[in-house]
């Protein structure tokens, strides 16, 4: 019975973490993607991204790019899957597409939790999805 309670508690905590990281991730798809203060808070100082087009960019380039967007696309997200990689490290997989049905992507984000409990995005990659690819898991 104790083992079952431990497993259920872990499952509950994992679901809470998935929801927290999902909300943080999706904040970067909405109005906050143009908020310098928010971007500087949520993006780890050593942040790196591999864009949909295969270009590697750092934190400063990412912030500059997001702030220069004239009209941010409306991005829809689904199929979130969380992999906990140890205490304070998590990998989030999901898919996105624009509201007009274009730009289907498979995305991966590596999140790190600070000693103060603040989650920051350390790495992100977006890859064009083939057809209606689903995230397995």
XYZ file of N, CA, C and O in Angstrom:
548
model
N 0.820 -1.200 0.000
C 0.000 0.000 0.000
C 0.864 1.265 0.000
O 0.534 2.221 -0.690
N 1.957 1.239 0.766
C 2.848 2.398 0.813
C 3.421 2.672 -0.570
O 3.461 3.813 -1.022
N 3.859 1.615 -1.263
C 4.418 1.760 -2.601
C 3.400 2.377 -3.553
O 3.740 3.229 -4.368
N 2.154 1.958 -3.464
C 1.094 2.509 -4.303
C 0.900 3.993 -4.007
O 0.761 4.804 -4.926
N 0.898 4.365 -2.731
C 0.740 5.773 -2.354
C 1.894 6.615 -2.877
O 1.692 7.741 -3.333
N 3.099 6.092 -2.826
C 4.272 6.807 -3.337
C 4.125 7.013 -4.842
O 4.375 8.104 -5.355
N 3.708 5.972 -5.541
C 3.543 6.073 -6.997
C 2.441 7.052 -7.370
O 2.581 7.836 -8.302
N 1.335 7.020 -6.631
C 0.236 7.951 -6.905
C 0.659 9.392 -6.627
O 0.310 10.306 -7.379
N 1.414 9.597 -5.561
C 1.903 10.930 -5.232
C 2.852 11.430 -6.330
O 2.779 12.581 -6.751
N 3.743 10.551 -6.787
C 4.668 10.924 -7.857
C 3.901 11.278 -9.130
O 4.236 12.254 -9.815
N 2.878 10.514 -9.449
C 2.046 10.786 -10.625
C 1.362 12.144 -10.508
O 1.330 12.920 -11.462
N 0.845 12.455 -9.319
C 0.188 13.740 -9.079
C 1.181 14.888 -9.256
O 0.894 15.884 -9.925
N 2.371 14.741 -8.701
C 3.403 15.768 -8.816
C 3.837 15.933 -10.277
O 4.028 17.049 -10.757
N 3.970 14.814 -10.991
C 4.343 14.878 -12.414
C 3.296 15.622 -13.227
O 3.635 16.410 -14.111
N 2.031 15.386 -12.926
C 0.959 16.085 -13.640
C 0.995 17.583 -13.350
O 0.773 18.395 -14.238
N 1.289 17.932 -12.099
C 1.389 19.348 -11.731
C 2.559 20.004 -12.452
O 2.449 21.124 -12.945
N 3.680 19.294 -12.541
C 4.844 19.829 -13.235
C 4.562 19.976 -14.725
O 4.915 20.989 -15.337
N 3.920 18.984 -15.313
C 3.549 19.070 -16.727
C 2.694 20.309 -16.973
O 2.940 21.068 -17.917
N 1.720 20.547 -16.124
C 0.846 21.712 -16.298
C 1.629 23.012 -16.125
O 1.445 23.958 -16.890
N 2.504 23.076 -15.153
C 3.315 24.284 -14.929
C 4.189 24.588 -16.141
O 4.218 25.711 -16.631
N 4.899 23.570 -16.632
C 5.787 23.776 -17.780
C 5.001 24.033 -19.058
O 5.431 24.811 -19.910
N 3.842 23.421 -19.190
C 2.978 23.684 -20.353
C 2.569 25.155 -20.386
O 2.633 25.808 -21.425
N 2.188 25.676 -19.231
C 1.792 27.087 -19.162
C 2.969 28.018 -19.450
O 2.815 29.016 -20.164
N 4.138 27.692 -18.901
C 5.327 28.511 -19.173
C 5.661 28.478 -20.664
O 5.939 29.512 -21.281
N 5.642 27.287 -21.234
C 5.958 27.125 -22.656
C 4.971 27.909 -23.515
O 5.365 28.644 -24.418
N 3.692 27.763 -23.221
C 2.671 28.435 -24.021
C 2.705 29.955 -23.848
O 2.253 30.685 -24.732
N 3.262 30.429 -22.733
C 3.398 31.882 -22.562
C 4.300 32.455 -23.647
O 4.173 33.623 -24.007
N 5.186 31.630 -24.175
C 6.088 32.068 -25.240
C 5.417 32.044 -26.612
O 6.007 32.477 -27.596
N 4.188 31.547 -26.663
C 3.439 31.502 -27.920
C 2.417 32.631 -27.990
O 1.772 32.809 -29.013
N 2.260 33.365 -26.902
C 1.237 34.405 -26.841
C 1.842 35.789 -26.670
O 2.948 36.077 -27.128
N 1.099 36.641 -25.975
C 1.484 38.044 -25.802
C 2.837 38.221 -25.114
O 3.543 39.182 -25.381
N 3.205 37.300 -24.247
C 4.439 37.473 -23.476
C 5.690 37.256 -24.311
O 6.787 37.542 -23.866
N 5.557 36.764 -25.527
C 6.735 36.563 -26.379
C 7.346 37.892 -26.801
O 8.455 37.934 -27.298
N 6.615 39.000 -26.583
C 7.130 40.339 -26.884
C 7.435 41.136 -25.617
O 7.617 42.335 -25.670
N 7.501 40.468 -24.479
C 7.745 41.105 -23.178
C 9.195 40.844 -22.757
O 9.535 39.757 -22.280
N 10.072 41.839 -22.932
C 11.504 41.663 -22.640
C 11.735 41.176 -21.213
O 12.526 40.265 -20.986
N 11.053 41.769 -20.252
C 11.246 41.381 -18.855
C 10.926 39.897 -18.649
O 11.653 39.178 -17.968
N 9.822 39.456 -19.230
C 9.408 38.057 -19.108
C 10.424 37.136 -19.785
O 10.814 36.115 -19.238
N 10.865 37.500 -20.969
C 11.825 36.686 -21.705
C 13.145 36.562 -20.930
O 13.730 35.489 -20.857
N 13.588 37.655 -20.339
C 14.830 37.622 -19.566
C 14.685 36.783 -18.308
O 15.651 36.193 -17.827
N 13.475 36.700 -17.778
C 13.213 35.879 -16.592
C 13.116 34.395 -16.944
O 13.680 33.542 -16.248
N 12.442 34.072 -18.030
C 12.124 32.676 -18.348
C 13.225 31.965 -19.136
O 13.366 30.750 -19.053
N 14.019 32.714 -19.902
C 15.092 32.093 -20.680
C 16.367 32.028 -19.846
O 16.863 33.047 -19.365
N 16.889 30.832 -19.679
C 18.118 30.602 -18.915
C 19.251 31.443 -19.512
O 19.287 31.645 -20.737
N 20.186 31.934 -18.696
C 21.305 32.726 -19.234
C 22.093 32.021 -20.342
O 22.637 32.664 -21.224
N 22.129 30.683 -20.315
C 22.852 29.919 -21.341
C 21.914 29.324 -22.396
O 22.277 28.380 -23.096
N 20.716 29.881 -22.522
C 19.711 29.370 -23.449
C 20.254 29.263 -24.871
O 20.963 30.141 -25.362
N 19.876 28.173 -25.543
C 20.166 27.950 -26.958
C 18.907 27.374 -27.604
O 18.131 26.670 -26.976
N 18.765 27.668 -28.894
C 17.645 27.123 -29.659
C 18.125 26.705 -31.031
O 18.980 27.359 -31.627
N 17.562 25.603 -31.510
C 17.701 25.233 -32.914
C 16.335 25.488 -33.532
O 15.348 24.847 -33.165
N 16.283 26.441 -34.436
C 15.010 26.880 -35.009
C 14.458 25.851 -36.002
O 15.154 24.909 -36.389
N 13.213 26.061 -36.428
C 12.574 25.194 -37.432
C 13.413 25.085 -38.696
O 13.399 24.091 -39.385
N 14.156 26.156 -39.008
C 14.960 26.165 -40.233
C 16.375 25.623 -40.007
O 17.188 25.634 -40.932
N 16.673 25.157 -38.795
C 17.969 24.543 -38.528
C 19.063 25.494 -38.108
O 20.230 25.122 -38.060
N 18.713 26.713 -37.772
C 19.688 27.712 -37.335
C 19.804 27.679 -35.813
O 18.791 27.643 -35.118
N 21.038 27.712 -35.299
C 21.255 27.761 -33.855
C 21.352 29.213 -33.415
O 22.116 29.996 -33.997
N 20.567 29.572 -32.395
C 20.573 30.937 -31.866
C 20.722 30.893 -30.345
O 20.368 29.908 -29.710
N 21.250 31.999 -29.787
C 21.419 32.078 -28.343
C 20.315 32.942 -27.725
O 19.397 33.392 -28.420
N 20.436 33.173 -26.454
C 19.417 33.912 -25.706
C 19.220 35.324 -26.261
O 18.082 35.752 -26.491
N 20.304 36.055 -26.453
C 20.195 37.432 -26.930
C 19.567 37.495 -28.316
O 18.727 38.358 -28.591
N 19.951 36.575 -29.198
C 19.378 36.542 -30.550
C 17.891 36.202 -30.493
O 17.090 36.769 -31.243
N 17.533 35.287 -29.606
C 16.125 34.889 -29.470
C 15.291 36.053 -28.968
O 14.219 36.347 -29.520
N 15.770 36.720 -27.931
C 15.028 37.864 -27.386
C 14.882 38.951 -28.450
O 13.787 39.478 -28.663
N 15.967 39.275 -29.139
C 15.905 40.307 -30.183
C 14.916 39.924 -31.278
O 14.131 40.768 -31.744
N 14.935 38.671 -31.682
C 14.030 38.208 -32.732
C 12.570 38.312 -32.297
O 11.717 38.789 -33.060
N 12.267 37.854 -31.089
C 10.886 37.902 -30.599
C 10.403 39.341 -30.439
O 9.259 39.661 -30.763
N 11.266 40.219 -29.933
C 10.875 41.617 -29.742
C 10.667 42.349 -31.059
O 9.915 43.328 -31.116
N 11.304 41.878 -32.122
C 11.173 42.555 -33.419
C 9.985 42.055 -34.234
O 9.707 42.606 -35.302
N 9.291 41.036 -33.769
C 8.125 40.534 -34.505
C 7.070 41.628 -34.631
O 6.684 42.227 -33.634
N 6.640 41.863 -35.844
C 5.589 42.862 -36.080
C 4.217 42.305 -35.710
O 3.431 42.946 -35.048
N 3.950 41.101 -36.160
C 2.681 40.438 -35.862
C 3.004 38.992 -35.497
O 3.329 38.190 -36.370
N 2.937 38.700 -34.220
C 3.242 37.345 -33.760
C 2.171 36.382 -34.270
O 0.978 36.677 -34.200
N 2.587 35.236 -34.788
C 1.604 34.254 -35.256
C 0.834 33.668 -34.078
O 1.353 33.589 -32.965
N -0.408 33.289 -34.313
C -1.199 32.629 -33.284
C -0.849 31.145 -33.327
O -1.147 30.458 -34.296
N -0.160 30.669 -32.294
C 0.359 29.302 -32.262
C -0.506 28.441 -31.353
O -0.743 28.796 -30.199
N -0.947 27.310 -31.866
C -1.703 26.336 -31.087
C -0.771 25.179 -30.725
O 0.078 24.785 -31.530
N -0.933 24.651 -29.527
C -0.058 23.580 -29.028
C -0.888 22.406 -28.548
O -1.992 22.584 -28.042
N -0.314 21.204 -28.686
C -1.023 19.998 -28.243
C -0.039 18.871 -27.978
O 1.164 19.015 -28.214
N -0.561 17.760 -27.508
C 0.192 16.509 -27.319
C 1.423 16.679 -26.426
O 2.496 16.170 -26.722
N 1.257 17.368 -25.315
C 2.374 17.589 -24.397
C 2.751 16.292 -23.695
O 1.886 15.535 -23.260
N 4.054 16.070 -23.597
C 4.589 14.900 -22.891
C 5.804 15.350 -22.094
O 6.687 16.038 -22.615
N 5.836 14.972 -20.833
C 6.914 15.370 -19.927
C 7.790 14.176 -19.585
O 7.287 13.090 -19.300
N 9.098 14.388 -19.616
C 10.058 13.398 -19.130
C 10.903 14.084 -18.063
O 11.570 15.078 -18.346
N 10.810 13.585 -16.844
C 11.642 14.126 -15.770
C 13.010 13.463 -15.869
O 13.117 12.250 -15.936
N 14.041 14.295 -15.896
C 15.398 13.789 -16.103
C 16.231 13.855 -14.832
O 17.443 13.846 -14.891
N 15.594 13.938 -13.709
C 16.284 14.061 -12.430
C 15.747 15.272 -11.707
O 14.940 16.042 -12.238
N 16.196 15.462 -10.512
C 15.705 16.555 -9.676
C 16.023 17.910 -10.315
O 17.179 18.275 -10.498
N 14.993 18.620 -10.693
C 15.166 19.952 -11.242
C 15.430 20.026 -12.733
O 15.754 21.096 -13.252
N 15.275 18.918 -13.446
C 15.493 18.890 -14.898
C 14.322 18.181 -15.561
O 13.926 17.103 -15.126
N 13.796 18.784 -16.622
C 12.652 18.182 -17.305
C 12.726 18.459 -18.800
O 13.193 19.515 -19.230
N 12.259 17.482 -19.558
C 12.194 17.588 -21.009
C 10.721 17.580 -21.407
O 9.968 16.691 -21.004
N 10.323 18.577 -22.171
C 8.938 18.707 -22.602
C 8.883 18.545 -24.115
O 9.606 19.229 -24.840
N 8.059 17.610 -24.586
C 7.831 17.386 -26.020
C 6.389 17.775 -26.315
O 5.491 17.477 -25.535
N 6.170 18.399 -27.466
C 4.814 18.738 -27.879
C 4.818 19.113 -29.358
O 5.863 19.140 -29.988
N 3.642 19.365 -29.883
C 3.540 19.783 -31.277
C 2.823 21.123 -31.341
O 2.050 21.464 -30.450
N 3.111 21.878 -32.390
C 2.444 23.164 -32.602
C 2.043 23.313 -34.059
O 2.544 22.603 -34.930
N 1.141 24.246 -34.287
C 0.774 24.643 -35.636
C 0.128 26.014 -35.541
O -0.351 26.416 -34.482
N 0.163 26.745 -36.635
C -0.460 28.061 -36.673
C -1.971 27.885 -36.780
O -2.465 26.853 -37.240
N -2.691 28.904 -36.375
C -4.153 28.855 -36.392
C -4.704 28.597 -37.793
O -5.773 28.006 -37.937
N -3.957 28.990 -38.825
C -4.424 28.751 -40.200
C -4.135 27.322 -40.672
O -4.397 26.978 -41.819
N -3.580 26.480 -39.775
C -3.300 25.083 -40.110
C -1.920 24.848 -40.690
O -1.551 23.712 -40.977
N -1.127 25.879 -40.848
C 0.215 25.729 -41.419
C 1.273 25.572 -40.321
O 0.973 25.663 -39.133
N 2.496 25.354 -40.748
C 3.675 25.310 -39.862
C 3.565 24.267 -38.742
O 3.854 24.563 -37.588
N 3.192 23.061 -39.082
C 3.176 21.993 -38.078
C 4.609 21.700 -37.649
O 5.499 21.531 -38.490
N 4.831 21.678 -36.330
C 6.175 21.422 -35.810
C 6.127 20.462 -34.635
O 5.151 20.434 -33.878
N 7.189 19.706 -34.490
C 7.431 18.921 -33.282
C 8.462 19.705 -32.481
O 9.472 20.147 -33.036
N 8.194 19.881 -31.202
C 9.061 20.722 -30.383
C 9.541 19.983 -29.147
O 8.832 19.137 -28.604
N 10.746 20.340 -28.731
C 11.354 19.797 -27.512
C 11.961 20.952 -26.742
O 12.639 21.806 -27.322
N 11.721 20.970 -25.441
C 12.269 22.005 -24.574
C 12.854 21.375 -23.327
O 12.220 20.518 -22.704
N 14.044 21.814 -22.973
C 14.700 21.355 -21.751
C 14.588 22.469 -20.716
O 15.027 23.597 -20.962
N 13.979 22.159 -19.586
C 13.751 23.121 -18.508
C 14.616 22.762 -17.305
O 14.796 21.590 -16.987
N 15.106 23.803 -16.624
C 15.926 23.633 -15.421
C 15.294 24.452 -14.299
O 14.917 25.608 -14.504
N 15.204 23.847 -13.116
C 14.659 24.540 -11.950
C 15.810 25.031 -11.070
O 16.706 24.260 -10.723
N 15.774 26.304 -10.724
C 16.813 26.881 -9.871
C 16.604 26.464 -8.413
O 15.558 25.902 -8.056
N 17.576 26.742 -7.582
C 17.461 26.459 -6.154
C 16.293 27.213 -5.520
O 15.760 26.791 -4.503
N 15.889 28.324 -6.147
C 14.774 29.129 -5.646
C 13.424 28.635 -6.166
O 12.392 29.208 -5.851
N 13.435 27.608 -7.007
C 12.189 27.056 -7.528
C 11.705 27.688 -8.818
O 10.585 27.426 -9.256
N 12.528 28.509 -9.460
C 12.168 29.160 -10.727
C 12.592 28.282 -11.902
O 13.770 27.970 -12.048
N 11.635 27.897 -12.731
C 11.932 27.115 -13.925
C 12.363 28.048 -15.050
O 11.722 29.072 -15.285
N 13.466 27.707 -15.724
C 13.928 28.475 -16.874
C 14.162 27.534 -18.047
O 14.541 26.380 -17.878
N 13.940 28.072 -19.223
C 14.109 27.306 -20.457
C 15.577 27.338 -20.854
O 16.138 28.396 -21.105
N 16.200 26.158 -20.894
C 17.622 26.026 -21.184
C 17.889 25.750 -22.661
O 18.844 26.233 -23.240
N 17.014 24.942 -23.282
C 17.202 24.565 -24.679
C 15.843 24.333 -25.319
O 14.921 23.816 -24.693
N 15.744 24.713 -26.599
C 14.507 24.480 -27.344
C 14.847 24.141 -28.788
O 15.784 24.691 -29.363
N 14.074 23.206 -29.359
C 14.221 22.882 -30.771
C 12.852 22.674 -31.376
O 11.997 21.998 -30.798
N 12.645 23.273 -32.546
C 11.433 23.063 -33.315
C 11.802 22.453 -34.656
O 12.698 22.945 -35.332
N 11.116 21.383 -35.012
C 11.396 20.672 -36.257
C 10.099 20.551 -37.056
O 9.073 20.166 -36.491
N 10.118 20.876 -38.336
C 8.900 20.700 -39.132
C 8.390 19.258 -39.029
O 9.170 18.310 -39.102
N 7.090 19.126 -38.819
C 6.481 17.800 -38.685
C 6.096 17.259 -40.054
O 5.659 18.007 -40.928
N 6.275 15.976 -40.218
C 5.849 15.296 -41.440
C 4.359 14.987 -41.316
O 3.936 14.251 -40.427
N 3.559 15.562 -42.168
C 2.120 15.289 -42.151
C 1.505 15.624 -40.810
O 1.750 16.670 -40.245
N 0.715 14.709 -40.289
C 0.090 14.883 -38.986
C 0.783 14.041 -37.940
O 0.148 13.320 -37.176
N 2.094 14.093 -37.901
C 2.873 13.303 -36.946
C 2.411 13.567 -35.519
O 2.124 14.681 -35.155
N 2.343 12.517 -34.747
C 1.973 12.620 -33.333
C 3.195 12.281 -32.492
O 4.053 11.500 -32.898
N 3.235 12.857 -31.301
C 4.324 12.543 -30.385
C 3.997 11.212 -29.724
O 2.909 11.021 -29.169
N 4.903 10.291 -29.836
C 4.712 8.954 -29.257
C 5.085 8.968 -27.786
O 6.000 9.647 -27.377
N 4.425 8.178 -27.005
C 4.792 8.120 -25.600
C 3.699 7.716 -24.803
O 3.071 7.291 -24.141
